[in-house]
Structures are given as C-alpha cells and as structure tokens.
PDB file of C-alpha atoms and ligand atoms in Angstrom:
ATOM      1  CA  MET A   1      10.461-282.938-198.461  1.00 48.00           C
ATOM      2  CA  ALA A   2       9.487-282.530-201.792  1.00 45.00           C
ATOM      3  CA  ASP A   3       5.976-283.141-200.848  1.00 55.00           C
ATOM      4  CA  PHE A   4       5.677-280.621-198.467  1.00 74.00           C
ATOM      5  CA  ASP A   5       2.498-278.951-198.211  1.00 88.00           C
ATOM      6  CA  PRO A   6       2.454-275.737-195.249  1.00 91.00           C
ATOM      7  CA  SER A   7      -1.136-275.920-195.631  1.00 92.00           C
ATOM      8  CA  ARG A   8      -2.143-279.433-194.580  1.00 94.00           C
ATOM      9  CA  PRO A   9      -4.278-279.039-190.715  1.00 95.00           C
ATOM     10  CA  ILE A  10      -1.424-279.749-187.925  1.00 97.00           C
ATOM     11  CA  PRO A  11      -3.920-280.609-184.863  1.00 97.00           C
ATOM     12  CA  PRO A  12      -2.135-279.504-181.733  1.00 98.00           C
ATOM     13  CA  ILE A  13      -2.057-283.867-181.082  1.00 98.00           C
ATOM     14  CA  ASP A  14       0.717-283.664-183.559  1.00 97.00           C
ATOM     15  CA  GLN A  15       2.471-280.853-182.142  1.00 98.00           C
ATOM     16  CA  PRO A  16       4.823-283.054-179.421  1.00 98.00           C
ATOM     17  CA  ALA A  17       6.099-284.945-182.307  1.00 97.00           C
ATOM     18  CA  ARG A  18       6.843-282.591-184.671  1.00 97.00           C
ATOM     19  CA  LEU A  19       8.337-280.383-181.786  1.00 98.00           C
ATOM     20  CA  ALA A  20      10.531-283.074-180.569  1.00 98.00           C
ATOM     21  CA  SER A  21      11.735-283.395-184.403  1.00 97.00           C
ATOM     22  CA  LEU A  22      12.948-279.852-184.412  1.00 98.00           C
ATOM     23  CA  GLU A  23      14.136-279.655-180.862  1.00 98.00           C
ATOM     24  CA  ALA A  24      16.274-282.528-181.700  1.00 98.00           C
ATOM     25  CA  ALA A  25      17.541-280.595-185.060  1.00 98.00           C
ATOM     26  CA  VAL A  26      18.326-277.239-183.094  1.00 98.00           C
ATOM     27  CA  ARG A  27      19.981-279.659-180.009  1.00 98.00           C
ATOM     28  CA  ALA A  28      22.322-281.033-182.937  1.00 97.00           C
ATOM     29  CA  ARG A  29      23.927-277.709-183.537  1.00 97.00           C
ATOM     30  CA  THR A  30      23.577-275.747-180.118  1.00 97.00           C
ATOM     31  CA  ASP A  31      22.995-276.738-176.359  1.00 97.00           C
ATOM     32  CA  LEU A  32      22.264-273.013-175.749  1.00 97.00           C
ATOM     33  CA  VAL A  33      19.090-272.738-173.399  1.00 98.00           C
ATOM     34  CA  PRO A  34      17.296-269.637-174.035  1.00 98.00           C
ATOM     35  CA  GLU A  35      15.519-267.678-171.365  1.00 97.00           C
ATOM     36  CA  VAL A  36      13.856-265.404-173.977  1.00 97.00           C
ATOM     37  CA  GLY A  37      12.269-266.124-177.420  1.00 98.00           C
ATOM     38  CA  ILE A  38      11.961-263.151-179.715  1.00 97.00           C
ATOM     39  CA  VAL A  39       9.672-263.228-182.806  1.00 96.00           C
ATOM     40  CA  LEU A  40      10.942-260.187-184.921  1.00 93.00           C
ATOM     41  CA  GLY A  41       8.438-258.776-187.406  1.00 86.00           C
ATOM     42  CA  SER A  42       9.147-257.235-190.754  1.00 72.00           C
ATOM     43  CA  GLY A  43      11.736-254.791-190.846  1.00 69.00           C
ATOM     44  CA  LEU A  44      12.794-255.659-187.470  1.00 76.00           C
ATOM     45  CA  GLY A  45      15.887-257.343-187.869  1.00 74.00           C
ATOM     46  CA  GLY A  46      18.272-254.792-185.848  1.00 76.00           C
ATOM     47  CA  LEU A  47      18.220-256.881-182.803  1.00 80.00           C
ATOM     48  CA  VAL A  48      20.277-259.225-184.226  1.00 82.00           C
ATOM     49  CA  ASP A  49      23.210-257.058-184.403  1.00 86.00           C
ATOM     50  CA  GLY A  50      23.488-257.498-180.716  1.00 87.00           C
ATOM     51  CA  LEU A  51      23.566-260.889-180.629  1.00 91.00           C
ATOM     52  CA  VAL A  52      26.841-263.011-179.607  1.00 89.00           C
ATOM     53  CA  ASP A  53      27.948-266.466-180.095  1.00 85.00           C
ATOM     54  CA  GLU A  54      24.838-266.786-182.410  1.00 90.00           C
ATOM     55  CA  VAL A  55      23.932-270.217-183.986  1.00 96.00           C
ATOM     56  CA  ALA A  56      22.043-269.201-186.838  1.00 95.00           C
ATOM     57  CA  ILE A  57      19.167-272.237-188.755  1.00 96.00           C
ATOM     58  CA  PRO A  58      17.610-271.529-192.307  1.00 95.00           C
ATOM     59  CA  PHE A  59      13.777-272.147-191.259  1.00 94.00           C
ATOM     60  CA  GLY A  60      14.240-274.556-194.074  1.00 92.00           C
ATOM     61  CA  ASP A  61      17.220-276.493-192.433  1.00 95.00           C
ATOM     62  CA  LEU A  62      14.585-277.790-189.912  1.00 96.00           C
ATOM     63  CA  PRO A  63      11.848-280.551-190.183  1.00 96.00           C
ATOM     64  CA  GLY A  64       8.753-279.133-191.187  1.00 94.00           C
ATOM     65  CA  TRP A  65       9.042-275.403-192.169  1.00 95.00           C
ATOM     66  CA  PRO A  66       9.180-273.563-195.067  1.00 90.00           C
ATOM     67  CA  ALA A  67      11.565-270.993-195.947  1.00 81.00           C
ATOM     68  CA  ALA A  68       9.658-267.870-194.815  1.00 63.00           C
ATOM     69  CA  THR A  69       8.434-266.435-197.949  1.00 63.00           C
ATOM     70  CA  ALA A  70       7.138-262.843-197.236  1.00 63.00           C
ATOM     71  CA  PRO A  71       9.447-260.063-198.001  1.00 63.00           C
ATOM     72  CA  GLY A  72      11.147-258.605-195.369  1.00 57.00           C
ATOM     73  CA  HIS A  73      11.634-261.656-193.448  1.00 62.00           C
ATOM     74  CA  VAL A  74      14.601-263.598-193.465  1.00 79.00           C
ATOM     75  CA  GLY A  75      13.586-266.830-192.013  1.00 90.00           C
ATOM     76  CA  ARG A  76      16.502-267.930-189.648  1.00 93.00           C
ATOM     77  CA  LEU A  77      15.986-269.466-185.968  1.00 96.00           C
ATOM     78  CA  LEU A  78      19.022-267.505-184.259  1.00 96.00           C
ATOM     79  CA  LEU A  79      20.668-268.714-180.610  1.00 97.00           C
ATOM     80  CA  GLY A  80      22.911-266.550-178.352  1.00 97.00           C
ATOM     81  CA  ARG A  81      23.514-264.195-175.602  1.00 96.00           C
ATOM     82  CA  LEU A  82      21.959-260.427-176.058  1.00 94.00           C
ATOM     83  CA  ASP A  83      24.236-258.651-172.816  1.00 93.00           C
ATOM     84  CA  GLY A  84      24.799-262.269-171.337  1.00 94.00           C
ATOM     85  CA  VAL A  85      21.176-263.262-171.213  1.00 96.00           C
ATOM     86  CA  PRO A  86      21.104-266.211-173.613  1.00 97.00           C
ATOM     87  CA  VAL A  87      18.121-265.996-175.815  1.00 97.00           C
ATOM     88  CA  ALA A  88      16.192-267.552-179.402  1.00 97.00           C
ATOM     89  CA  MET A  89      14.971-264.875-182.058  1.00 96.00           C
ATOM     90  CA  LEU A  90      13.290-265.649-185.329  1.00 95.00           C
ATOM     91  CA  GLN A  91      13.765-263.360-187.631  1.00 92.00           C
ATOM     92  CA  GLY A  92      10.535-264.173-189.879  1.00 90.00           C
ATOM     93  CA  ARG A  93       7.646-265.976-189.120  1.00 93.00           C
ATOM     94  CA  PHE A  94       5.114-267.739-190.815  1.00 94.00           C
ATOM     95  CA  HIS A  95       1.808-266.078-191.730  1.00 95.00           C
ATOM     96  CA  LEU A  96      -1.545-267.701-192.631  1.00 97.00           C
ATOM     97  CA  TYR A  97      -1.741-265.680-195.549  1.00 96.00           C
ATOM     98  CA  GLU A  98       1.325-267.619-197.443  1.00 93.00           C
ATOM     99  CA  GLY A  99      -0.838-270.231-197.203  1.00 94.00           C
ATOM    100  CA  ASN A 100       0.061-271.717-194.162  1.00 96.00           C
ATOM    101  CA  ASP A 101      -1.912-274.147-191.560  1.00 97.00           C
ATOM    102  CA  PRO A 102      -1.952-272.241-188.116  1.00 98.00           C
ATOM    103  CA  GLY A 103      -0.637-275.410-186.693  1.00 98.00           C
ATOM    104  CA  LEU A 104       2.386-274.135-188.384  1.00 97.00           C
ATOM    105  CA  VAL A 105       1.957-270.756-187.507  1.00 97.00           C
ATOM    106  CA  ILE A 106       2.253-271.549-184.103  1.00 98.00           C
ATOM    107  CA  GLN A 107       5.334-274.009-184.438  1.00 98.00           C
ATOM    108  CA  PRO A 108       8.150-271.307-183.925  1.00 97.00           C
ATOM    109  CA  VAL A 109       6.856-270.279-180.648  1.00 98.00           C
ATOM    110  CA  LEU A 110       6.119-273.464-179.405  1.00 98.00           C
ATOM    111  CA  LEU A 111       9.403-274.315-180.530  1.00 98.00           C
ATOM    112  CA  LEU A 112      11.204-271.366-178.145  1.00 98.00           C
ATOM    113  CA  GLY A 113       9.149-272.774-174.989  1.00 98.00           C
ATOM    114  CA  ARG A 114      10.440-275.960-176.149  1.00 98.00           C
ATOM    115  CA  LEU A 115      13.917-274.858-176.072  1.00 98.00           C
ATOM    116  CA  GLY A 116      13.430-273.475-172.454  1.00 98.00           C
ATOM    117  CA  ALA A 117      11.892-269.624-172.726  1.00 98.00           C
ATOM    118  CA  ARG A 118       9.587-269.163-170.263  1.00 97.00           C
ATOM    119  CA  THR A 119       9.340-265.172-172.138  1.00 98.00           C
ATOM    120  CA  ILE A 120       8.235-264.713-175.237  1.00 98.00           C
ATOM    121  CA  VAL A 121       8.350-261.535-176.775  1.00 98.00           C
ATOM    122  CA  LEU A 122       6.183-260.944-180.286  1.00 98.00           C
ATOM    123  CA  THR A 123       7.132-257.971-182.789  1.00 97.00           C
ATOM    124  CA  ASN A 124       5.436-256.683-185.666  1.00 95.00           C
ATOM    125  CA  ALA A 125       4.434-253.895-188.023  1.00 93.00           C
ATOM    126  CA  ALA A 126       0.831-252.727-187.932  1.00 96.00           C
ATOM    127  CA  GLY A 127      -1.212-250.172-189.488  1.00 96.00           C
ATOM    128  CA  GLY A 128      -2.500-247.382-186.972  1.00 97.00           C
ATOM    129  CA  VAL A 129      -6.472-247.628-186.176  1.00 98.00           C
ATOM    130  CA  ASP A 130      -6.403-244.901-183.638  1.00 98.00           C
ATOM    131  CA  PRO A 131      -5.998-242.013-186.024  1.00 97.00           C
ATOM    132  CA  THR A 132      -3.229-240.550-183.575  1.00 97.00           C
ATOM    133  CA  PHE A 133      -1.231-243.938-184.189  1.00 96.00           C
ATOM    134  CA  GLY A 134       0.893-242.560-187.094  1.00 92.00           C
ATOM    135  CA  PRO A 135       4.261-244.549-188.863  1.00 93.00           C
ATOM    136  CA  GLY A 136       6.863-245.152-186.149  1.00 93.00           C
ATOM    137  CA  THR A 137       4.444-245.041-183.095  1.00 96.00           C
ATOM    138  CA  LEU A 138       5.455-248.110-181.259  1.00 97.00           C
ATOM    139  CA  MET A 139       2.474-249.712-179.261  1.00 98.00           C
ATOM    140  CA  ILE A 140       3.044-251.985-176.274  1.00 98.00           C
ATOM    141  CA  ILE A 141       0.312-254.680-177.369  1.00 98.00           C
ATOM    142  CA  SER A 142      -2.248-254.722-174.460  1.00 98.00           C
ATOM    143  CA  ASP A 143      -4.585-257.298-175.892  1.00 98.00           C
ATOM    144  CA  HIS A 144      -5.815-258.613-179.338  1.00 98.00           C
ATOM    145  CA  LEU A 145      -8.682-259.265-181.373  1.00 98.00           C
ATOM    146  CA  ASN A 146      -8.229-262.320-183.029  1.00 98.00           C
ATOM    147  CA  LEU A 147     -10.322-261.684-185.914  1.00 98.00           C
ATOM    148  CA  THR A 148      -8.933-264.207-188.626  1.00 98.00           C
ATOM    149  CA  GLY A 149     -10.995-266.426-188.432  1.00 97.00           C
ATOM    150  CA  ARG A 150      -8.530-269.320-187.664  1.00 98.00           C
ATOM    151  CA  THR A 151      -6.844-270.704-184.490  1.00 98.00           C
ATOM    152  CA  PRO A 152      -4.380-272.975-183.814  1.00 98.00           C
ATOM    153  CA  LEU A 153      -6.152-275.014-181.388  1.00 98.00           C
ATOM    154  CA  LEU A 154      -8.503-276.873-183.711  1.00 97.00           C
ATOM    155  CA  GLY A 155      -8.840-280.767-183.135  1.00 97.00           C
ATOM    156  CA  PRO A 156      -7.902-283.420-180.759  1.00 98.00           C
ATOM    157  CA  ASN A 157      -5.918-281.367-177.962  1.00 98.00           C
ATOM    158  CA  ALA A 158      -2.304-282.451-176.745  1.00 98.00           C
ATOM    159  CA  ASP A 159      -2.816-282.178-173.084  1.00 97.00           C
ATOM    160  CA  ASP A 160       0.880-282.562-172.336  1.00 96.00           C
ATOM    161  CA  ILE A 161       1.611-278.890-174.025  1.00 98.00           C
ATOM    162  CA  GLY A 162      -1.775-277.423-173.104  1.00 98.00           C
ATOM    163  CA  PRO A 163      -5.315-277.468-171.567  1.00 97.00           C
ATOM    164  CA  ARG A 164      -8.356-277.674-174.006  1.00 97.00           C
ATOM    165  CA  PHE A 165     -10.038-274.721-172.716  1.00 97.00           C
ATOM    166  CA  THR A 166      -6.980-271.827-172.330  1.00 97.00           C
ATOM    167  CA  ASP A 167      -7.919-268.988-170.686  1.00 97.00           C
ATOM    168  CA  LEU A 168      -6.918-266.228-172.329  1.00 97.00           C
ATOM    169  CA  THR A 169      -8.143-263.438-169.674  1.00 96.00           C
ATOM    170  CA  ASP A 170      -4.199-262.122-169.558  1.00 94.00           C
ATOM    171  CA  VAL A 171      -3.191-263.294-172.629  1.00 98.00           C
ATOM    172  CA  TRP A 172      -0.257-260.224-172.840  1.00 98.00           C
ATOM    173  CA  SER A 173       0.832-260.331-169.395  1.00 98.00           C
ATOM    174  CA  ALA A 174       0.479-257.270-167.091  1.00 98.00           C
ATOM    175  CA  ARG A 175       4.048-257.756-165.547  1.00 97.00           C
ATOM    176  CA  LEU A 176       5.862-258.007-168.734  1.00 98.00           C
ATOM    177  CA  ARG A 177       3.768-254.960-170.017  1.00 98.00           C
ATOM    178  CA  GLU A 178       5.255-252.892-166.955  1.00 98.00           C
ATOM    179  CA  ARG A 179       8.835-254.088-167.554  1.00 97.00           C
ATOM    180  CA  LEU A 180       8.432-253.384-171.047  1.00 98.00           C
ATOM    181  CA  ARG A 181       6.868-249.798-170.096  1.00 98.00           C
ATOM    182  CA  ALA A 182      10.395-249.442-168.106  1.00 98.00           C
ATOM    183  CA  ALA A 183      12.523-250.320-170.755  1.00 98.00           C
ATOM    184  CA  PHE A 184      10.899-247.458-172.704  1.00 98.00           C
ATOM    185  CA  ALA A 185      11.137-245.204-170.021  1.00 98.00           C
ATOM    186  CA  ALA A 186      14.824-246.058-169.626  1.00 98.00           C
ATOM    187  CA  GLU A 187      15.909-245.574-172.817  1.00 97.00           C
ATOM    188  CA  SER A 188      13.780-242.371-173.487  1.00 97.00           C
ATOM    189  CA  VAL A 189      11.722-243.922-176.078  1.00 97.00           C
ATOM    190  CA  ASP A 190       7.852-242.705-176.572  1.00 97.00           C
ATOM    191  CA  HIS A 191       5.224-245.192-176.523  1.00 98.00           C
ATOM    192  CA  ARG A 192       1.827-246.159-176.322  1.00 98.00           C
ATOM    193  CA  GLU A 193      -0.269-248.992-175.658  1.00 98.00           C
ATOM    194  CA  GLY A 194      -3.477-250.798-176.847  1.00 98.00           C
ATOM    195  CA  VAL A 195      -5.464-253.629-178.494  1.00 98.00           C
ATOM    196  CA  TYR A 196      -3.831-255.062-181.820  1.00 98.00           C
ATOM    197  CA  ALA A 197      -6.568-256.811-184.043  1.00 98.00           C
ATOM    198  CA  ALA A 198      -5.100-259.632-186.139  1.00 98.00           C
ATOM    199  CA  LEU A 199      -6.537-259.786-190.198  1.00 98.00           C
ATOM    200  CA  LEU A 200      -5.850-262.714-192.345  1.00 98.00           C
ATOM    201  CA  GLY A 201      -4.455-260.267-195.402  1.00 94.00           C
ATOM    202  CA  PRO A 202      -2.932-260.420-197.259  1.00 96.00           C
ATOM    203  CA  THR A 203      -4.631-257.256-198.724  1.00 96.00           C
ATOM    204  CA  TYR A 204      -4.488-254.031-196.470  1.00 95.00           C
ATOM    205  CA  GLU A 205      -7.497-253.302-194.811  1.00 97.00           C
ATOM    206  CA  THR A 206     -10.555-251.456-196.907  1.00 97.00           C
ATOM    207  CA  PRO A 207     -11.066-247.941-195.118  1.00 97.00           C
ATOM    208  CA  ALA A 208     -14.660-248.936-193.652  1.00 98.00           C
ATOM    209  CA  GLU A 209     -12.649-251.871-192.079  1.00 98.00           C
ATOM    210  CA  VAL A 210     -10.333-250.023-190.503  1.00 98.00           C
ATOM    211  CA  ARG A 211     -13.603-247.789-189.326  1.00 98.00           C
ATOM    212  CA  MET A 212     -15.240-251.089-188.203  1.00 98.00           C
ATOM    213  CA  LEU A 213     -11.952-251.608-186.053  1.00 98.00           C
ATOM    214  CA  ARG A 214     -11.867-248.574-184.649  1.00 98.00           C
ATOM    215  CA  THR A 215     -15.757-249.336-183.015  1.00 98.00           C
ATOM    216  CA  MET A 216     -14.438-252.828-182.138  1.00 98.00           C
ATOM    217  CA  GLY A 217     -11.674-251.326-179.953  1.00 98.00           C
ATOM    218  CA  ALA A 218      -8.810-252.250-181.823  1.00 98.00           C
ATOM    219  CA  ASP A 219      -5.524-249.319-182.018  1.00 98.00           C
ATOM    220  CA  ALA A 220      -3.888-251.049-184.525  1.00 98.00           C
ATOM    221  CA  VAL A 221      -4.354-253.607-187.228  1.00 98.00           C
ATOM    222  CA  GLY A 222      -1.584-256.726-188.724  1.00 98.00           C
ATOM    223  CA  MET A 223      -1.860-259.877-190.089  1.00 97.00           C
ATOM    224  CA  SER A 224       0.362-262.052-187.501  1.00 97.00           C
ATOM    225  CA  THR A 225       0.921-262.352-183.604  1.00 98.00           C
ATOM    226  CA  ALA A 226      -2.431-263.104-182.479  1.00 98.00           C
ATOM    227  CA  LEU A 227      -1.912-266.579-183.304  1.00 98.00           C
ATOM    228  CA  GLU A 228       1.402-267.326-181.869  1.00 98.00           C
ATOM    229  CA  ALA A 229       0.208-265.249-178.733  1.00 98.00           C
ATOM    230  CA  ILE A 230      -2.527-268.083-178.399  1.00 98.00           C
ATOM    231  CA  ALA A 231      -0.560-270.964-178.932  1.00 98.00           C
ATOM    232  CA  ALA A 232       1.991-269.285-176.055  1.00 98.00           C
ATOM    233  CA  ARG A 233      -0.359-268.954-173.468  1.00 98.00           C
ATOM    234  CA  TRP A 234      -1.747-272.923-174.178  1.00 98.00           C
ATOM    235  CA  ALA A 235       1.749-274.015-173.384  1.00 98.00           C
ATOM    236  CA  GLY A 236       2.048-272.015-170.509  1.00 98.00           C
ATOM    237  CA  LEU A 237       4.483-269.135-171.737  1.00 98.00           C
ATOM    238  CA  GLU A 238       4.691-265.550-170.263  1.00 98.00           C
ATOM    239  CA  VAL A 239       3.554-263.532-173.334  1.00 98.00           C
ATOM    240  CA  CYS A 240       4.517-259.655-174.276  1.00 98.00           C
ATOM    241  CA  GLY A 241       4.853-257.688-177.793  1.00 98.00           C
ATOM    242  CA  VAL A 242       5.408-254.437-179.163  1.00 97.00           C
ATOM    243  CA  SER A 243       3.617-253.514-182.607  1.00 97.00           C
ATOM    244  CA  LEU A 244       5.312-250.532-184.942  1.00 95.00           C
ATOM    245  CA  VAL A 245       2.986-248.797-186.627  1.00 95.00           C
ATOM    246  CA  SER A 246       4.222-248.345-189.948  1.00 92.00           C
ATOM    247  CA  ASN A 247       1.591-246.493-191.360  1.00 94.00           C
ATOM    248  CA  LEU A 248      -1.891-245.103-190.878  1.00 94.00           C
ATOM    249  CA  GLY A 249      -4.988-247.504-191.238  1.00 94.00           C
ATOM    250  CA  ALA A 250      -6.466-247.756-194.839  1.00 93.00           C
ATOM    251  CA  GLY A 251      -8.424-244.039-195.673  1.00 92.00           C
ATOM    252  CA  TYR A 252      -6.846-241.805-192.761  1.00 93.00           C
ATOM    253  CA  SER A 253      -4.081-240.247-194.795  1.00 88.00           C
ATOM    254  CA  GLY A 254      -6.166-240.086-198.460  1.00 86.00           C
ATOM    255  CA  GLN A 255      -2.731-242.647-199.801  1.00 85.00           C
ATOM    256  CA  PRO A 256      -2.666-246.145-200.655  1.00 87.00           C
ATOM    257  CA  LEU A 257      -0.812-248.093-198.699  1.00 85.00           C
ATOM    258  CA  SER A 258       2.691-250.221-199.953  1.00 82.00           C
ATOM    259  CA  HIS A 259       4.342-253.211-198.205  1.00 82.00           C
ATOM    260  CA  GLU A 260       7.923-250.698-199.139  1.00 84.00           C
ATOM    261  CA  GLU A 261       6.549-247.962-196.439  1.00 79.00           C
ATOM    262  CA  VAL A 262       5.906-250.713-193.935  1.00 75.00           C
ATOM    263  CA  LEU A 263       9.610-251.793-194.832  1.00 78.00           C
ATOM    264  CA  GLU A 264      10.763-248.335-194.319  1.00 79.00           C
ATOM    265  CA  ALA A 265       8.854-247.364-191.192  1.00 78.00           C
ATOM    266  CA  GLY A 266      11.040-249.989-189.570  1.00 76.00           C
ATOM    267  CA  LEU A 267      14.149-249.186-190.970  1.00 80.00           C
ATOM    268  CA  VAL A 268      13.723-245.754-188.961  1.00 83.00           C
ATOM    269  CA  ALA A 269      11.768-247.009-185.807  1.00 89.00           C
ATOM    270  CA  GLY A 270      13.264-250.439-185.703  1.00 90.00           C
ATOM    271  CA  PRO A 271      16.202-249.178-184.157  1.00 91.00           C
ATOM    272  CA  ARG A 272      14.428-247.629-181.432  1.00 93.00           C
ATOM    273  CA  LEU A 273      12.937-250.534-180.844  1.00 95.00           C
ATOM    274  CA  ALA A 274      15.594-252.958-180.846  1.00 93.00           C
ATOM    275  CA  ARG A 275      17.426-250.363-177.986  1.00 93.00           C
ATOM    276  CA  VAL A 276      14.358-250.597-175.979  1.00 95.00           C
ATOM    277  CA  LEU A 277      14.045-254.861-176.264  1.00 95.00           C
ATOM    278  CA  ARG A 278      17.504-254.927-175.525  1.00 94.00           C
ATOM    279  CA  ARG A 279      17.369-253.333-172.251  1.00 96.00           C
ATOM    280  CA  PHE A 280      13.978-254.965-171.417  1.00 97.00           C
ATOM    281  CA  VAL A 281      15.719-258.694-172.092  1.00 96.00           C
ATOM    282  CA  ALA A 282      18.836-257.150-170.136  1.00 95.00           C
ATOM    283  CA  GLU A 283      16.985-256.316-167.418  1.00 94.00           C
ATOM    284  CA  LEU A 284      15.109-259.674-167.070  1.00 91.00           C
ATOM    285  CA  GLY A 285      18.572-261.370-166.894  1.00 87.00           C
ATOM    286  CA  ALA A 286      19.305-259.194-164.100  1.00 84.00           C
ATOM    287  CA  GLU A 287      16.507-260.380-161.939  1.00 82.00           C
ATOM    288  CA  ARG A 288      17.921-264.054-162.158  1.00 76.00           C
TER     289      ARG A 288
HETATM  290  N1  HPA B   1      -3.108-253.162-192.322  1.00 86.38           N
HETATM  291  C1  HPA B   1      -2.553-254.957-192.146  1.00 86.38           C
HETATM  292  N2  HPA B   1      -0.977-254.997-191.797  1.00 86.38           N
HETATM  293  C2  HPA B   1      -0.369-254.296-191.737  1.00 86.38           C
HETATM  294  C3  HPA B   1      -0.548-252.987-192.455  1.00 86.38           C
HETATM  295  C4  HPA B   1      -2.018-252.128-191.922  1.00 86.38           C
HETATM  296  O1  HPA B   1      -2.364-251.018-192.664  1.00 86.38           O
HETATM  297  N3  HPA B   1       0.927-251.941-191.634  1.00 86.38           N
HETATM  298  C5  HPA B   1       1.449-253.254-191.973  1.00 86.38           C
HETATM  299  N4  HPA B   1       1.234-254.407-191.737  1.00 86.38           N
END
C-alpha cells in the first residue's frame, strides 16, 4: 500500500468490493457477529475496558485503511462482548480534515453493518453552541446539520447497499433516543439533547461562526459524525449518537480553545458516557 492515497475519490459504486475485502480481513481473525457497532470519539476510549474476548485489529492492517492520525484516536477495530452482547467498536475514525475522501470516512460504519451490526452508536467531542452547554455536557444527538460541504454518496450509486436518494427524515432514531434517555436516567447521569453541526475543520470556529450556527439551529459543533450517520441510513442501519461537549463554542468564554482541553473533558465526562452506553447496549441485548 505504498502508493495508498486516502484522498482518492471512492464513489458509492466502489464500496461493495472494498467492503468485501474488509470483511474478509476481519473474518480471517474472528467470526463474532456484532449486534451493535459503536464509534468512539476523542477521549471516549473508556468503553473498551468492559470488552471481553476482544479481537483488536489496527486500522492500518485493514485493506485500504490508513492508520488513524488524529491525536487522541488510537485507530483500532475491536470485536468482543460487552456484558454478553456481541459488539464491534471503532476506537478512532477517519476525518475529512485529515484529507480523507468522504467515501473513506464512511467505510468504518459501513463495515460495522457488513459485519452484522444493525444498530450504530456514534460518539464525538464537540463544542457547545447552546451557551448553556458547558464542558462535560452530554448531548443526545436529535438531528444534524451537514455543513461540511461534502457527501459520501456522490457518484454512481451502489443499489445493493442503499437507494440513490436516501431519506434523512429520521436519521437519529426516535426509538434509540428513547433508549438512550432511559440509560442516562438509569445511570443517574444528566443529559441534554440537540442538533449537531458538522463542519470540515480542522480549525475551531470563529466566534461569528458559532453565532451563525446558533441562529441556524445548532446546539453543538464538531468535525465528524454527520457523514457516518448519512452512510448508515443509506445502508439501512439504525443510528443514534451522543456528543461529549468538551468546551463552550469559540467566543463564549473569552479563552482560546485547545485540543488538550478537548481531551481533558473526555477524561472527566468520558467514563460517565461509557457507563450510559454500556447500560444502553445491555438493555438492547436483553431485548432479544
Ligand atoms: N468546534 C469544533 N469541533 C470541536 C470543538 C469545537 O469547539 N470542540 C471539540 N470538537
């Protein structure tokens, strides 16, 4: 893979062949069929601690995948059991701001589906656009604004994965959001709900942009997640997600933003979110 170029366009029609080789590479290591697929954002690696019988595959070992490069992202696919429920977790993800093509950004989520997961949980670190969303706020994602200017579904479609025109009315499943609320309540962890705005990054926003996002209906802002959610819906998977608000949006606090502060908030609120998601997965498993 010396000539590997993560920015090379991957149209939808190329995904089935790529997913077949990704699936084969995973199946060479484990036959575990996950029910739930979870993407762990910056500083949210803690959930991994509960995994039993895990198989860990570094991203760089999977065909067509670069090793994840964002600080705070380990870059591994893990398969195992969480309180008896078979799950797959992505510890890290591919971001647009790293120069990755949208078609590559969505492959981890498509692979989770291909391996058997019908439920996808997306997590991320985000800035608070609602001025009452301070560091440590956990926000159930109720909807998103894709402001990246990119779509993973550009070009000839792969009809065997999903339709040409994907309905996005109910990307963030009302059924799963209700389950998440119940898990927050059961763990006595506070939460908010709101709209996640995805921007390209890698800069944080200007204060004017944060004010603009507020008028547009955003409650939190980040640099991931929206394309993954779109792809999951395209592939017919059920999606939910939680943002860990690591900082107030630019301009609210009078302080500059830093990636260190993002990782720090993950250390504090991450374990709380891990407890909630563990409960959520266990309850989904109990439903079978
Ligand atoms: N903006 C965008 N992405 C982020 C932020 C932010 O303020 N905090 C964590 N990820």
